[in-house]
Coordinates of N, CA and C in Angstrom, one line a residue:
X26 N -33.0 -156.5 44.7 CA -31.6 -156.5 44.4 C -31.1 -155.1 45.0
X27 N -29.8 -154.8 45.1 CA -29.6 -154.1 45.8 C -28.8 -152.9 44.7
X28 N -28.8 -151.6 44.8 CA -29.0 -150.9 43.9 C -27.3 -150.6 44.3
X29 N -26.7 -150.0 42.8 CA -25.1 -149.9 42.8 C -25.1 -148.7 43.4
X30 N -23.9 -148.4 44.1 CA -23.7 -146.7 44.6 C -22.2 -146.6 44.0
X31 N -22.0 -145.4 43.3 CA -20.8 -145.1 42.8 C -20.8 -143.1 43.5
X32 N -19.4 -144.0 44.3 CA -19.0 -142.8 45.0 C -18.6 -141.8 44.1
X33 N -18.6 -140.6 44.2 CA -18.5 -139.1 43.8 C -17.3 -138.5 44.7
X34 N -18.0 -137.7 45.9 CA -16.9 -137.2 46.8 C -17.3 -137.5 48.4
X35 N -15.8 -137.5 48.8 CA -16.4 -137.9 50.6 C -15.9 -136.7 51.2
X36 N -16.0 -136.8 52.7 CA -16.2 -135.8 53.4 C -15.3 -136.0 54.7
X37 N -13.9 -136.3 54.7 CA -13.1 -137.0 55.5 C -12.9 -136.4 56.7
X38 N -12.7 -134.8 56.4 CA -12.4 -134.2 57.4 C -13.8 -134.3 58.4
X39 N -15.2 -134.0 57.9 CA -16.2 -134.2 58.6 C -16.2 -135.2 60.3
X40 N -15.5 -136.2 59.4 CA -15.7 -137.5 60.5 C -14.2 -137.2 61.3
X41 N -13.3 -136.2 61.5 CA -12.2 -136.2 61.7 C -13.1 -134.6 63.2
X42 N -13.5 -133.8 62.2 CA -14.2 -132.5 63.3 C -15.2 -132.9 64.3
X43 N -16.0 -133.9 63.5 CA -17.4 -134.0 64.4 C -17.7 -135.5 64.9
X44 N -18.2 -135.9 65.8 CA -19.0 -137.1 66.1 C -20.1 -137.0 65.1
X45 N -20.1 -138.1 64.6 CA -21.4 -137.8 64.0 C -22.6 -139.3 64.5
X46 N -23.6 -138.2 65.3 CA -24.6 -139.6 65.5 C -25.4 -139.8 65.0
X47 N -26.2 -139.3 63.4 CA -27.2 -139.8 63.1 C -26.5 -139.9 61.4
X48 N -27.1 -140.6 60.5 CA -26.9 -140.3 59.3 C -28.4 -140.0 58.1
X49 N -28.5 -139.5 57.4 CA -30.0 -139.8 56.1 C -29.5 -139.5 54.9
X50 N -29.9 -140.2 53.7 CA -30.2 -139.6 52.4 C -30.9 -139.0 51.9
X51 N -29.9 -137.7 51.2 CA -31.0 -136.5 50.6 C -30.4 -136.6 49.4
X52 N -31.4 -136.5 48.5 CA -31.4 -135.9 47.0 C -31.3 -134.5 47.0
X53 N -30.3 -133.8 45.4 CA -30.3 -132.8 45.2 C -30.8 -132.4 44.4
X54 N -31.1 -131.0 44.1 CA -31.8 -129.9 43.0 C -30.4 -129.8 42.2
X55 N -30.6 -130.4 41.2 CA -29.3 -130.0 40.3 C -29.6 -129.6 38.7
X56 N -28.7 -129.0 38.0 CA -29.0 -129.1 36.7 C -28.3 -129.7 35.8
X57 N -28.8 -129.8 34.8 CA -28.6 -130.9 33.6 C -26.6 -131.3 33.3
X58 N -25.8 -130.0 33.3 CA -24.6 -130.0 33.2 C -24.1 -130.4 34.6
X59 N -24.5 -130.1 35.8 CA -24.1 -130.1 37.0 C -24.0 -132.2 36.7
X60 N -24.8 -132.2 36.7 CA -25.0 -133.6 36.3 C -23.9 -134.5 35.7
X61 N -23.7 -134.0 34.4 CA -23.0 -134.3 33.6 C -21.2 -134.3 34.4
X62 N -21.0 -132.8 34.8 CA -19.9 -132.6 35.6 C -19.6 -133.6 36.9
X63 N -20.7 -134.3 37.4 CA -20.7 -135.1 38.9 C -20.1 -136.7 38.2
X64 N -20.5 -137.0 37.0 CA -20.4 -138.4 35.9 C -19.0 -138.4 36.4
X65 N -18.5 -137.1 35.8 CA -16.9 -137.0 35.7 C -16.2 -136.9 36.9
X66 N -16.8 -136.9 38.0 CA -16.1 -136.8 39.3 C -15.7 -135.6 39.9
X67 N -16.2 -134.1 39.1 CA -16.1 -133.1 39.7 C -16.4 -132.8 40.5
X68 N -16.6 -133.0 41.8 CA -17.1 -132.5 42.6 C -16.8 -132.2 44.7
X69 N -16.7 -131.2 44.8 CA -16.0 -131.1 46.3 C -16.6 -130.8 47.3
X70 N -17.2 -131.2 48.3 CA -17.9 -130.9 49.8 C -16.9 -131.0 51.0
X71 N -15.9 -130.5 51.1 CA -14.9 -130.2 51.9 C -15.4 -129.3 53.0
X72 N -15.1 -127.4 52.0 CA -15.8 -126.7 52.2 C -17.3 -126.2 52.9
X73 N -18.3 -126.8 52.2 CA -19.6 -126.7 52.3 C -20.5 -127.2 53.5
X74 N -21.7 -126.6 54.1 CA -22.2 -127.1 55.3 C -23.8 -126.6 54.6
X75 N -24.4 -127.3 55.9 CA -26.1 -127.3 55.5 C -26.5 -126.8 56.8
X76 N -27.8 -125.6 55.7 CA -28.6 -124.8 56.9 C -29.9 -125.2 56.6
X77 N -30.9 -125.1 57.7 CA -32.3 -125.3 57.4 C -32.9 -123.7 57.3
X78 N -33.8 -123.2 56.4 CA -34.6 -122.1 56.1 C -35.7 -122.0 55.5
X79 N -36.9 -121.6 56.3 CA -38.1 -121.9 56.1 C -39.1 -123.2 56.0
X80 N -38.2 -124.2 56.8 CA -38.8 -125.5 56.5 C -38.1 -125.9 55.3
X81 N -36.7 -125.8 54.3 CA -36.3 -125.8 53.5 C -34.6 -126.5 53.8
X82 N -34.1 -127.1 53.5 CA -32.7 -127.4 53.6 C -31.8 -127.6 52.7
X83 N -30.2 -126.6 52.5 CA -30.4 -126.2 51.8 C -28.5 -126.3 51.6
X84 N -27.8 -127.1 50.8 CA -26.2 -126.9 51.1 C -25.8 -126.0 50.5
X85 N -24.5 -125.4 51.2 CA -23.7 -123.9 50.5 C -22.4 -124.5 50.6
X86 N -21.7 -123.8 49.5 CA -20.4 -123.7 49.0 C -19.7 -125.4 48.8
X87 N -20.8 -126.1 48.3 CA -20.7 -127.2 47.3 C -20.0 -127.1 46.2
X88 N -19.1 -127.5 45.8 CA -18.0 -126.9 44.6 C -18.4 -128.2 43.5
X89 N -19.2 -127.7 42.4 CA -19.6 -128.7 41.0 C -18.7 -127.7 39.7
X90 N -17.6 -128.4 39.5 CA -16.4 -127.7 38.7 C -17.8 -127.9 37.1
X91 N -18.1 -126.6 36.0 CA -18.5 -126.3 35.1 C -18.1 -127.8 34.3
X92 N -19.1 -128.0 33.2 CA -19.2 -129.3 32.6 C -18.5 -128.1 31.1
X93 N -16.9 -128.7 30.8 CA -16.6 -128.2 29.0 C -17.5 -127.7 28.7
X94 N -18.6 -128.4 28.5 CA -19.0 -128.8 26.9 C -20.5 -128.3 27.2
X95 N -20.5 -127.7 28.0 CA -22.3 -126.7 29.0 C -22.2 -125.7 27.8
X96 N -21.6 -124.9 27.9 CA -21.4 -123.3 27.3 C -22.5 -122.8 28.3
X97 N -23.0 -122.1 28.1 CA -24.5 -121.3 28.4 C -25.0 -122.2 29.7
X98 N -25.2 -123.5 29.4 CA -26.2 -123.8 30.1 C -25.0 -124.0 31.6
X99 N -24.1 -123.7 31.7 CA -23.4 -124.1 33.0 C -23.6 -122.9 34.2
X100 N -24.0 -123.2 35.3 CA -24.5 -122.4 36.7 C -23.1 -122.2 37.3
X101 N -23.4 -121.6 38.3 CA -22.2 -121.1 38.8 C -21.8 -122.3 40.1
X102 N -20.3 -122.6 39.5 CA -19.7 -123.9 40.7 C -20.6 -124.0 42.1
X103 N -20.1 -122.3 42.9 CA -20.9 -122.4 44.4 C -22.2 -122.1 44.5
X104 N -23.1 -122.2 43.6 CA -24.6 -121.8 44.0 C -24.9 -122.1 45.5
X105 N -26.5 -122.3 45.9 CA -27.0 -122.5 46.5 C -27.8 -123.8 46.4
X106 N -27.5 -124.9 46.8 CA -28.3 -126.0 46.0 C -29.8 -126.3 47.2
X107 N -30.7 -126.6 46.6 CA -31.6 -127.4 47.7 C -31.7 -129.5 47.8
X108 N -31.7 -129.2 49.0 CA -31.3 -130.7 49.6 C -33.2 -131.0 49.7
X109 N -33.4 -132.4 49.0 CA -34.6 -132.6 48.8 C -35.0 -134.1 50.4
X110 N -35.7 -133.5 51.1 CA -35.8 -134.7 52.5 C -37.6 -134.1 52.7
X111 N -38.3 -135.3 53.1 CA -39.4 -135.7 53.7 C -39.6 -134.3 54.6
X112 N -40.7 -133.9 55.1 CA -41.1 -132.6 55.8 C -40.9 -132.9 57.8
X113 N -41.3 -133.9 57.5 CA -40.7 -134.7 59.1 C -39.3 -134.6 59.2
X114 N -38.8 -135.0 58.4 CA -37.4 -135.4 58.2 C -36.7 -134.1 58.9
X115 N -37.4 -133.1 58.0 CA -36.1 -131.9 58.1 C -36.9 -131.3 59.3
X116 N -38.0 -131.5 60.2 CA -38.3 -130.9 61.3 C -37.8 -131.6 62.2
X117 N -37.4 -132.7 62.2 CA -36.8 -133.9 63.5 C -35.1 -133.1 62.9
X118 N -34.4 -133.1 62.2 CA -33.2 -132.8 62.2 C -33.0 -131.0 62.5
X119 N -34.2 -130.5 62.8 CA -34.4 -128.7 62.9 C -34.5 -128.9 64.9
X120 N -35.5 -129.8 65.3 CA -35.7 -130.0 66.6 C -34.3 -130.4 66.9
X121 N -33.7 -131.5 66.9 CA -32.4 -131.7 67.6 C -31.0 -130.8 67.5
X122 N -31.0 -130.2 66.3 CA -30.3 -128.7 66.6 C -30.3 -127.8 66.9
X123 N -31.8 -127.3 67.2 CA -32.2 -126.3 68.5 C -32.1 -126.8 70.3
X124 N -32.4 -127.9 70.4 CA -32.3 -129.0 71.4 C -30.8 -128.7 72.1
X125 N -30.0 -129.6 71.4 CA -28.8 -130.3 71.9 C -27.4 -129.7 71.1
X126 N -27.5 -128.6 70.3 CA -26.7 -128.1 69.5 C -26.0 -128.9 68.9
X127 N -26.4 -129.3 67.8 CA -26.2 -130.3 66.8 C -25.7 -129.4 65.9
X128 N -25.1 -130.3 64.9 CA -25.2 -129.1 63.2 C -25.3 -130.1 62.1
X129 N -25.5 -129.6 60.9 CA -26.1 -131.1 59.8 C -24.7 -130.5 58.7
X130 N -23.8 -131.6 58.5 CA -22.7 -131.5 57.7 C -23.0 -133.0 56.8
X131 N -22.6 -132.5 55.4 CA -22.4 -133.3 54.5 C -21.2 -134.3 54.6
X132 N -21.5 -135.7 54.3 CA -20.4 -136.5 54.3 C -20.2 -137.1 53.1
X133 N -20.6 -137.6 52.2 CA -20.4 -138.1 50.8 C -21.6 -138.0 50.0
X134 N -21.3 -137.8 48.6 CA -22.0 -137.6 47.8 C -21.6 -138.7 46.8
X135 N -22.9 -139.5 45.8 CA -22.8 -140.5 45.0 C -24.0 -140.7 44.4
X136 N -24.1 -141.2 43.1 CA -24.9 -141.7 42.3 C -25.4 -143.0 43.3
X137 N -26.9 -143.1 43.1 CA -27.9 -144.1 43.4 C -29.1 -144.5 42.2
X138 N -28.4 -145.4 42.1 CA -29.8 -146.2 40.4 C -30.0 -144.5 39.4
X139 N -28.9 -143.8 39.7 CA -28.8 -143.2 37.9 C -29.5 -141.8 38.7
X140 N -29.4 -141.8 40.1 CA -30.1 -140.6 40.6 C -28.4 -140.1 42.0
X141 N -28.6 -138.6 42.1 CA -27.7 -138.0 42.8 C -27.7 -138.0 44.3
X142 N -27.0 -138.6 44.8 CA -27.6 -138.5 46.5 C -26.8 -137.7 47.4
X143 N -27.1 -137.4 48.4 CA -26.2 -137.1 49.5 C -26.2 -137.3 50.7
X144 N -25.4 -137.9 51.5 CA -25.5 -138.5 52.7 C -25.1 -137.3 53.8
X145 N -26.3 -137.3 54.5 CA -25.8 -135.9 55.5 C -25.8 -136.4 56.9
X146 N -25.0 -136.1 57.7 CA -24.9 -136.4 59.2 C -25.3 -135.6 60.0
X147 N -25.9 -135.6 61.2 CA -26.2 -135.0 62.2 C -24.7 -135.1 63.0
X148 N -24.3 -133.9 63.3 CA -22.6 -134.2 64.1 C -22.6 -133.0 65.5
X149 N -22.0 -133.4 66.0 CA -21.3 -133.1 67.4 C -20.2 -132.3 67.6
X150 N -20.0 -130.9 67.5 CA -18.2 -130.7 67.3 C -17.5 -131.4 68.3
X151 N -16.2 -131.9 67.9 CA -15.4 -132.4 68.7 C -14.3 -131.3 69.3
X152 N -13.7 -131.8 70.4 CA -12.6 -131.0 71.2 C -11.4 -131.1 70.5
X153 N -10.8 -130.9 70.9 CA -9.0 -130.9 70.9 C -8.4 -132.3 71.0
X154 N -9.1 -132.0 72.3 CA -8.7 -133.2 73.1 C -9.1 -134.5 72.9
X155 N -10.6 -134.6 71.9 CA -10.6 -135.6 71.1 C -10.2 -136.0 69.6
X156 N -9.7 -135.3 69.2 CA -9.3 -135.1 68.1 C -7.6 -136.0 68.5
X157 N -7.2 -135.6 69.0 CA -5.4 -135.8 69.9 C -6.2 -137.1 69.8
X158 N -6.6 -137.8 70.7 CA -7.0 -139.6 70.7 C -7.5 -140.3 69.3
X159 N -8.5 -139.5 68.9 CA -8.7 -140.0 67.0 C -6.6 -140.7 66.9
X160 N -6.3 -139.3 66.5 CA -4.9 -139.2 66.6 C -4.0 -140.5 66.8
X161 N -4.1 -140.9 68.0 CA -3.1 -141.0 68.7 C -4.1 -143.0 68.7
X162 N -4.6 -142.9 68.4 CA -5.2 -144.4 67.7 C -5.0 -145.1 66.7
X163 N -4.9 -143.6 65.8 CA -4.7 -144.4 64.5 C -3.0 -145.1 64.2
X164 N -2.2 -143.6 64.9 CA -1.0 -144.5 65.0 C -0.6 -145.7 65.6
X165 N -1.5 -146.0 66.8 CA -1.3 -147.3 67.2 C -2.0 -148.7 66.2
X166 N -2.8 -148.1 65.9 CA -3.4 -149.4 64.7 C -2.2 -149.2 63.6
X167 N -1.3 -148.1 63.3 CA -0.6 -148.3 62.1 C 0.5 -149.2 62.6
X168 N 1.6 -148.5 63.7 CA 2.3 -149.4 64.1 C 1.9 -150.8 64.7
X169 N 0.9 -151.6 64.8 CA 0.3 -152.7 65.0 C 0.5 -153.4 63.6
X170 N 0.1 -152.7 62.6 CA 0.0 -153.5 61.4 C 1.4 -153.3 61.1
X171 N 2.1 -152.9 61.3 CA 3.6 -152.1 60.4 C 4.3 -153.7 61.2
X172 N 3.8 -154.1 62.7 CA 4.5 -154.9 63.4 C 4.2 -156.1 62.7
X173 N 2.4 -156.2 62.5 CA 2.2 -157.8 62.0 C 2.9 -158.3 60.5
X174 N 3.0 -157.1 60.0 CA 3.2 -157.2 58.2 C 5.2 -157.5 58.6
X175 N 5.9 -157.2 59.2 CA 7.7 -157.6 59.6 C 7.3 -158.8 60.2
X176 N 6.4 -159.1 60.8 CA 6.3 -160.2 61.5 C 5.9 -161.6 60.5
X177 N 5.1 -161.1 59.7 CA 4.9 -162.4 58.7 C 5.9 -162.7 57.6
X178 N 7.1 -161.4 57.6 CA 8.2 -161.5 56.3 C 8.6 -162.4 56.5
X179 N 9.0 -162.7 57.7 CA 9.7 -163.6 58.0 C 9.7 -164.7 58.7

């Protein structure tokens, strides 16, 4: 059977900066409140990007807003969290960023069967000039629909 995913946070701008050509899921190092605070939907990867260190991978400036009801036990919003992936894994995504100048950006975060995941992309920065076509697409799909939705009023 196929296991529920309940989205948390996405990463919109991600897919708006970068091509992104690969995708994987990583588990994170979290704590108990951090946890409790993600239930609630706190949580922001806007901000935040992932570096590899020491054979280690590792996201920064992940924003997990403090759980009330922590006191004490609550860590600080932007820690340093570790991104949990297979040892291949993070050498095949270390090789193609030295390679081809890649970079690994986070794109959504979500509960998986009662565990925290995060879906990270291998991405491309994009130009200007593809950015203007993203752009300049989507208004043509809007006024397409703007056309078919007057067209069926009536």
């Amino acid at each position: 059977m196929k296991e529920a995913i309940k989205l948390i946070a996405n990463n919109k701008k991600a897919r708006f900066d970068y091509f992104i050509e690969d995708s994987l899921e990583a588990g994170i190092c979290l704590a108990g409140t951090e946890v409790k605070s993600l239930r609630m939907g706190r949580c922001s990867v806007k901000e935040s990007f992932i570096r590899i260190e020491k054979g280690e991978m590792f996201i920064y400036n992940m924003h997990i807003s403090p759980y009330e009801k922590g006191n004490i036990f609550n860590k600080d919003p932007l820690r340093v969290r570790k991104l949990l992936l297979h040892k291949n894994q993070i050498q095949k995504l270390e090789g193609q960023m030295a390679v081809k100048g890649y970079t690994i950006v986070p794109l959504q975060v979500y509960f998986k069967g009662g565990r925290v995941k995060m879906e990270i992309g291998l991405a491309k920065g994009k130009k200007l000039y593809d950015k203007r076509q993203d752009i300049a697409k989507k208004d043509q799909r809007r006024e397409a629909e703007k056309q078919f939705k007057v067209k069926n009023l009536y």
